Short mmCIF file of C-alpha atoms in Angstrom, two decimals:
data_model
loop_
_atom_site.label_atom_id
_atom_site.label_comp_id
_atom_site.label_asym_id
_atom_site.label_seq_id
_atom_site.Cartn_x
_atom_site.Cartn_y
_atom_site.Cartn_z
CA MET J 28 -0.22 -0.07 -0.27
CA ILE J 29 2.36 2.48 0.78
CA GLU J 30 4.81 1.68 -2.06
CA MET J 31 1.46 3.89 -3.83
CA TYR J 32 2.78 6.60 -2.34
CA LYS J 33 6.24 9.00 -2.99
CA LEU J 34 7.36 11.84 -1.28
CA TYR J 35 10.10 14.36 -2.70
CA GLN J 36 12.51 17.52 -1.54
CA ILE J 37 12.91 19.97 -4.08
CA LYS J 38 15.16 22.74 -4.11
CA VAL J 39 14.87 26.05 -6.02
CA LYS J 40 16.06 28.72 -6.34
CA LEU J 41 14.10 32.12 -6.60
CA SER J 42 14.32 35.50 -7.99
CA LYS J 43 13.35 38.26 -5.43
CA PHE J 44 10.41 39.12 -4.49
CA LYS J 45 8.02 39.99 -1.05
CA THR J 46 5.17 38.45 0.42
CA ILE J 47 2.75 38.21 2.97
CA ASP J 48 1.04 35.07 1.95
CA TYR J 49 1.68 31.42 3.38
CA THR J 50 4.00 29.87 1.09
CA GLY J 51 1.99 26.95 0.45
CA LYS J 52 0.62 29.18 -2.13
CA LEU J 53 3.52 29.74 -3.61
CA VAL J 54 4.53 26.24 -3.80
CA LYS J 55 1.23 25.46 -5.18
CA ALA J 56 1.62 28.35 -7.71
CA ILE J 57 5.18 27.06 -8.94
CA LEU J 58 3.57 23.41 -9.69
CA ILE J 59 0.68 25.00 -11.29
CA GLN J 60 2.63 27.32 -13.45
CA ALA J 61 5.53 24.99 -14.54
CA ASN J 62 2.20 21.84 -15.01
CA ASP J 63 -1.15 23.42 -15.99
CA LYS J 64 -2.81 19.41 -15.18
CA MET J 65 -1.67 20.45 -11.86
CA GLU J 66 -4.45 23.17 -11.57
CA GLU J 67 -7.14 20.78 -12.01
CA VAL J 68 -5.79 18.22 -9.05
CA PHE J 69 -5.53 21.09 -6.55
CA GLU J 70 -8.64 23.17 -7.75
CA SER J 71 -11.24 20.26 -9.57
CA GLU J 72 -13.55 18.55 -7.89
CA LYS J 73 -12.67 15.81 -9.48
CA TYR J 74 -9.95 14.86 -7.18
CA PRO J 75 -12.11 15.12 -3.80
CA SER J 76 -10.71 15.50 -0.21
CA PRO J 77 -8.29 13.96 0.38
CA LYS J 78 -6.10 15.47 -2.65
CA PRO J 79 -3.95 12.62 -3.72
CA ILE J 80 -1.18 15.69 -3.37
CA ARG J 81 0.68 17.15 -0.80
CA ILE J 82 3.03 20.19 -0.20
CA THR J 83 4.82 21.94 1.94
CA PRO J 84 5.68 25.91 2.52
CA ILE J 85 9.17 26.56 1.29
CA TYR J 86 12.22 26.08 3.73
CA LYS J 87 15.57 27.89 4.43
CA ASP J 88 18.37 26.39 6.48
CA ASN J 89 15.71 23.74 7.78
CA GLN J 90 12.88 26.23 8.90
CA PRO J 91 9.84 26.96 7.18
CA ILE J 92 8.96 30.08 5.77
CA TYR J 93 5.70 31.87 6.61
CA SER J 94 3.98 34.83 8.58
CA LYS J 95 3.42 33.68 11.60
CA VAL J 96 2.75 34.55 15.73
CA ILE J 97 4.02 31.63 18.00
CA VAL J 98 2.26 31.07 21.52
CA LYS J 99 4.83 30.26 23.71
CA LYS J 100 3.41 30.34 26.85
CA PHE J 101 -0.34 29.20 28.30
CA GLY J 102 -2.77 32.09 28.85
CA LYS J 103 -4.79 34.62 27.38
CA ASP J 104 -4.27 34.65 23.65
CA LYS J 105 -5.73 36.46 20.90
CA LYS J 106 -5.73 36.80 17.32
CA PRO J 107 -3.55 39.10 15.90
CA ASP J 108 -4.71 42.49 15.60
CA PHE J 109 -1.87 43.86 12.72
CA SER J 110 -1.06 42.50 9.32
CA PRO J 111 2.11 40.96 8.93
CA LYS J 112 5.78 41.90 7.48
CA GLU J 113 6.50 41.41 3.97
CA ILE J 114 8.88 38.43 3.85
CA GLU J 115 11.68 39.20 1.13
CA ILE J 116 12.18 35.65 -0.98
CA ASN J 117 15.21 35.64 -2.47
CA GLY J 118 17.65 32.58 -3.52
CA GLU J 119 18.13 29.12 -2.61
CA TYR J 120 14.71 27.17 -0.50
CA THR J 121 13.60 24.13 -0.54
CA PHE J 122 10.26 22.70 0.05
CA TYR J 123 8.33 18.59 -0.55
CA VAL J 124 5.75 17.24 -2.37
CA GLY J 125 4.25 13.96 -1.41
CA ILE J 126 2.19 12.54 -4.25
CA LYS J 127 0.12 9.22 -4.74
CA GLN J 128 0.62 6.72 -7.31
CA GLU J 129 -2.26 7.96 -9.87
CA LEU J 130 0.26 11.63 -10.39
CA TYR J 131 3.60 10.29 -10.74
CA ILE J 132 3.75 11.20 -14.64
CA GLU J 133 2.04 14.94 -14.19
CA LEU J 134 4.65 15.59 -11.21
CA GLN J 135 7.65 14.35 -13.45
CA LYS J 136 6.70 16.77 -16.31
CA THR J 137 6.42 19.47 -13.77
CA LEU J 138 9.53 18.75 -12.80
CA THR J 139 10.97 18.38 -16.36
CA LYS J 140 9.88 21.92 -16.94
CA LEU J 141 11.70 23.59 -13.78
CA MET J 142 14.49 22.15 -14.60
CA SER J 143 14.41 24.60 -17.71
CA GLY J 144 13.25 27.43 -15.46
CA ILE J 145 9.73 29.58 -15.70
CA ASP J 146 8.57 32.87 -15.00
CA PHE J 147 5.14 33.91 -13.42
CA ASP J 148 3.28 36.63 -12.06
CA TYR J 149 2.79 36.20 -7.88
CA GLY J 150 0.99 39.05 -6.63
CA SER J 151 2.75 42.68 -8.49
CA TYR J 152 5.97 40.60 -8.90
CA ARG J 153 7.92 38.58 -11.86
CA VAL J 154 9.25 35.73 -10.44
CA SER J 155 11.53 33.33 -11.70
CA ALA J 156 11.59 29.68 -10.32
CA LYS J 157 14.14 26.94 -11.47
CA ILE J 158 14.89 23.69 -9.74
CA THR J 159 18.85 22.96 -8.61
CA ALA J 160 17.92 19.50 -7.38
CA PHE J 161 15.50 16.96 -6.08
CA GLU J 162 15.52 13.35 -4.67
CA GLU J 163 13.10 11.01 -3.44
CA LYS J 164 12.86 10.33 -0.05
CA GLU J 165 11.81 7.23 1.75
CA PRO J 166 10.01 6.68 4.84
CA THR J 167 12.26 6.08 7.25
CA ILE J 168 10.21 4.15 10.51
CA ASN J 169 12.12 1.94 12.81
CA GLU J 170 9.80 -1.14 13.07
CA ASN J 171 10.82 -2.31 16.63
CA PHE J 172 10.33 0.69 18.52
CA HIS J 173 8.62 1.68 21.74
CA THR J 174 8.49 5.74 21.31
CA LEU J 175 7.14 7.93 18.86
CA LYS J 176 8.08 11.40 18.70
CA ILE J 177 6.46 13.81 16.10
CA LYS J 178 7.36 16.92 15.18
CA PHE J 179 4.83 19.42 13.37
CA ASN J 180 6.93 21.64 11.15
CA SER J 181 4.10 23.39 8.94
CA PRO J 182 1.05 24.29 10.84
CA SER J 183 -1.13 21.45 11.71
CA ILE J 184 -4.78 20.84 12.35
CA PHE J 185 -6.92 17.96 12.44
CA ARG J 186 -10.20 16.21 11.38
CA ASP J 187 -12.46 14.84 13.86
CA PRO J 188 -12.56 11.30 13.27
CA PHE J 189 -15.32 10.47 15.00
CA THR J 190 -17.57 12.41 13.51
CA ARG J 191 -17.34 10.18 10.64
CA ILE J 192 -17.61 6.97 13.18
CA ALA J 193 -20.46 8.28 14.71
CA SER J 194 -21.98 8.56 10.88
CA ILE J 195 -22.88 11.86 11.46
CA GLU J 196 -23.75 13.20 8.53
CA ARG J 197 -23.93 16.77 8.41
CA LYS J 198 -20.77 18.46 6.46
CA THR J 199 -18.80 20.02 9.83
CA THR J 200 -16.10 22.71 9.91
CA GLU J 201 -14.75 22.55 13.40
CA LYS J 202 -11.31 21.29 13.35
CA ARG J 203 -9.23 19.46 16.57
CA PHE J 204 -6.55 21.11 17.79
CA LEU J 205 -5.27 18.45 20.73
CA PRO J 206 -1.89 16.30 19.95
CA PHE J 207 -4.26 13.04 20.31
CA PRO J 208 -3.13 10.11 17.94
CA PRO J 209 -6.53 9.70 16.43
CA PHE J 210 -6.53 13.48 15.65
CA ILE J 211 -2.95 13.41 14.34
CA PHE J 212 -3.40 10.61 12.08
CA SER J 213 -7.52 10.22 11.41
CA VAL J 214 -6.90 11.44 7.54
CA ASN J 215 -3.88 9.10 6.78
CA VAL J 216 -6.30 6.17 8.27
CA TYR J 217 -8.95 6.38 5.92
CA GLU J 218 -6.68 7.40 3.46
CA ILE J 219 -4.63 4.06 3.04
CA ASN J 220 -7.45 1.69 4.83
CA ARG J 221 -11.07 3.24 5.23
CA GLU J 222 -12.67 -0.28 5.24
CA ILE J 223 -10.98 -0.72 8.78
CA TYR J 224 -11.00 2.45 10.13
CA LYS J 225 -13.28 2.91 13.05
CA ARG J 226 -10.55 -0.53 14.07
CA ASN J 227 -7.67 1.88 13.18
CA ILE J 228 -8.84 4.19 14.84
CA ILE J 229 -9.56 2.57 18.74
CA ARG J 230 -5.66 1.07 18.16
CA LEU J 231 -4.49 4.37 18.14
CA ALA J 232 -6.34 5.20 21.16
CA TYR J 233 -5.28 2.32 23.13
CA SER J 234 -1.80 1.65 22.02
CA LEU J 235 -0.11 5.12 21.82
CA VAL J 236 0.19 7.08 25.59
CA GLU J 237 1.16 10.50 25.32
CA SER J 238 4.05 11.70 27.44
CA HIS J 239 2.81 14.30 30.45
CA ASN J 240 5.23 17.04 28.43
CA ASN J 241 3.24 17.40 25.25
CA LEU J 242 1.54 20.15 26.54
CA ASN J 243 4.70 21.82 27.12
CA THR J 244 6.56 20.84 23.50
CA VAL J 245 3.40 21.59 21.36
CA MET J 246 3.06 25.19 20.88
CA LYS J 247 0.11 27.35 19.05
CA VAL J 248 0.67 29.45 15.84
CA TRP J 249 -1.02 31.72 13.84
CA TYR J 250 -0.45 31.52 10.41
CA TYR J 251 -2.04 33.91 7.91
CA TYR J 252 -4.01 32.93 5.13
CA ASP J 253 -6.07 34.86 2.76
CA GLY J 254 -5.76 38.26 4.58
CA ASP J 255 -6.76 36.41 8.08
CA TRP J 256 -4.85 35.02 11.00
CA LEU J 257 -5.61 31.43 11.82
CA PRO J 258 -4.71 28.99 14.62
CA GLY J 259 -2.37 25.66 14.68
CA ILE J 260 -0.41 23.97 15.97
CA ILE J 261 3.53 23.38 15.58
CA GLY J 262 6.23 22.03 18.02
CA TYR J 263 6.50 18.21 18.73
CA ALA J 264 4.52 15.42 20.64
CA LYS J 265 6.03 12.34 22.30
CA PHE J 266 4.13 8.92 22.68
CA TYR J 267 5.38 5.54 23.78
CA LEU J 268 3.66 1.96 22.44
CA LYS J 269 2.51 0.23 24.95
CA LYS J 270 3.78 -3.37 25.91
CA ASP J 271 2.65 -6.39 24.53
CA LEU J 272 0.58 -5.16 22.07
CA PRO J 273 -0.27 -8.18 18.86
CA PRO J 274 2.60 -8.12 16.23
CA PHE J 275 -0.84 -7.07 13.55
CA VAL J 276 -1.22 -3.99 15.90
CA ILE J 277 1.79 -2.91 15.69
CA LYS J 278 2.10 -3.57 11.80
CA ASN J 279 -0.95 -1.16 10.81
CA LEU J 280 0.25 1.38 12.89
CA ILE J 281 3.68 1.72 11.06
CA GLN J 282 1.85 1.55 7.61
CA ILE J 283 0.22 4.56 9.22
CA PHE J 284 3.51 6.96 10.74
CA LYS J 285 5.10 5.80 6.62
CA HIS J 286 1.81 7.34 5.15
CA ALA J 287 2.22 10.30 7.39
CA GLN J 288 6.16 10.83 6.82
CA ILE J 289 4.79 10.83 3.29
CA MET J 290 1.60 12.41 2.85
CA GLY J 291 1.74 14.32 6.32
CA VAL J 292 -0.93 14.92 8.81
CA GLY J 293 -4.46 16.48 9.48
CA THR J 294 -6.02 18.74 6.84
CA GLY J 295 -5.02 21.43 4.45
CA ARG J 296 -1.85 19.01 3.07
CA ALA J 297 -2.13 19.62 -0.45
CA ALA J 298 -2.27 23.70 0.72
CA GLY J 299 1.00 22.91 2.68
CA PHE J 300 0.01 22.03 6.04
CA GLY J 301 0.13 19.13 8.32
CA PHE J 302 4.26 18.30 7.35
CA ALA J 303 5.46 16.40 10.19
CA GLU J 304 8.81 14.62 10.74
CA ILE J 305 7.32 11.22 12.56
CA GLU J 306 10.62 9.34 14.10
CA THR J 307 10.84 5.98 15.70
CA ILE J 308 12.81 5.62 18.88
#
């Protein structure tokens, strides 16, 4: 099942410009400008949620670049009431693209075009973009593990799995923010094995015990998207695998974690959210 998915690390050189937009939107624009078929993937209802593609913001020195306000301490907090400062983009950056098998050919066409370089309008700027390097990244899950560490690199927002389990038909817009394994991995479970969705959601709940420090190591972030400050979570969380679990349960968990490494966690992955490093120790 996991062989149907691939993750690419892409380095791109960008000309000088300024933006306040979430830079996942920039990555999306680059891919669409290099291959107009990608617009259908991102925008068309032909590709219902979850999308067969995930992207990330651009990275510099292993840090995601986007307008943000980080809330490090518990206490009173409110949405920022100011506009973000413009971010200057200039030079070489990295981003990641995860795809399902059906998009292999279109992504290869996109990367081939970007090797030659493209020019496109972005806001009030004329931007050039050219790939300098790319490589496929393999899942790196240690299958004999007792500790799971999840680092939320880009803002993460989770879908509520219990709405689906309870067979509630109405569409809900509420998101979940608690770093609870059934919330974190609910989309991954649905995408790779929806036939046993309920069973795997329950397995995530009883198999992984949270560290008592998680509420200190997971932080809230306000990110700026489409003219508004919105909440997400960043930081990291640790969980411990219960002892004496059946091997088939551990096998299912490993498949979920590998999928999350490639395709991200939570909602909005095709917009650049939910990029997480998954480490098993």
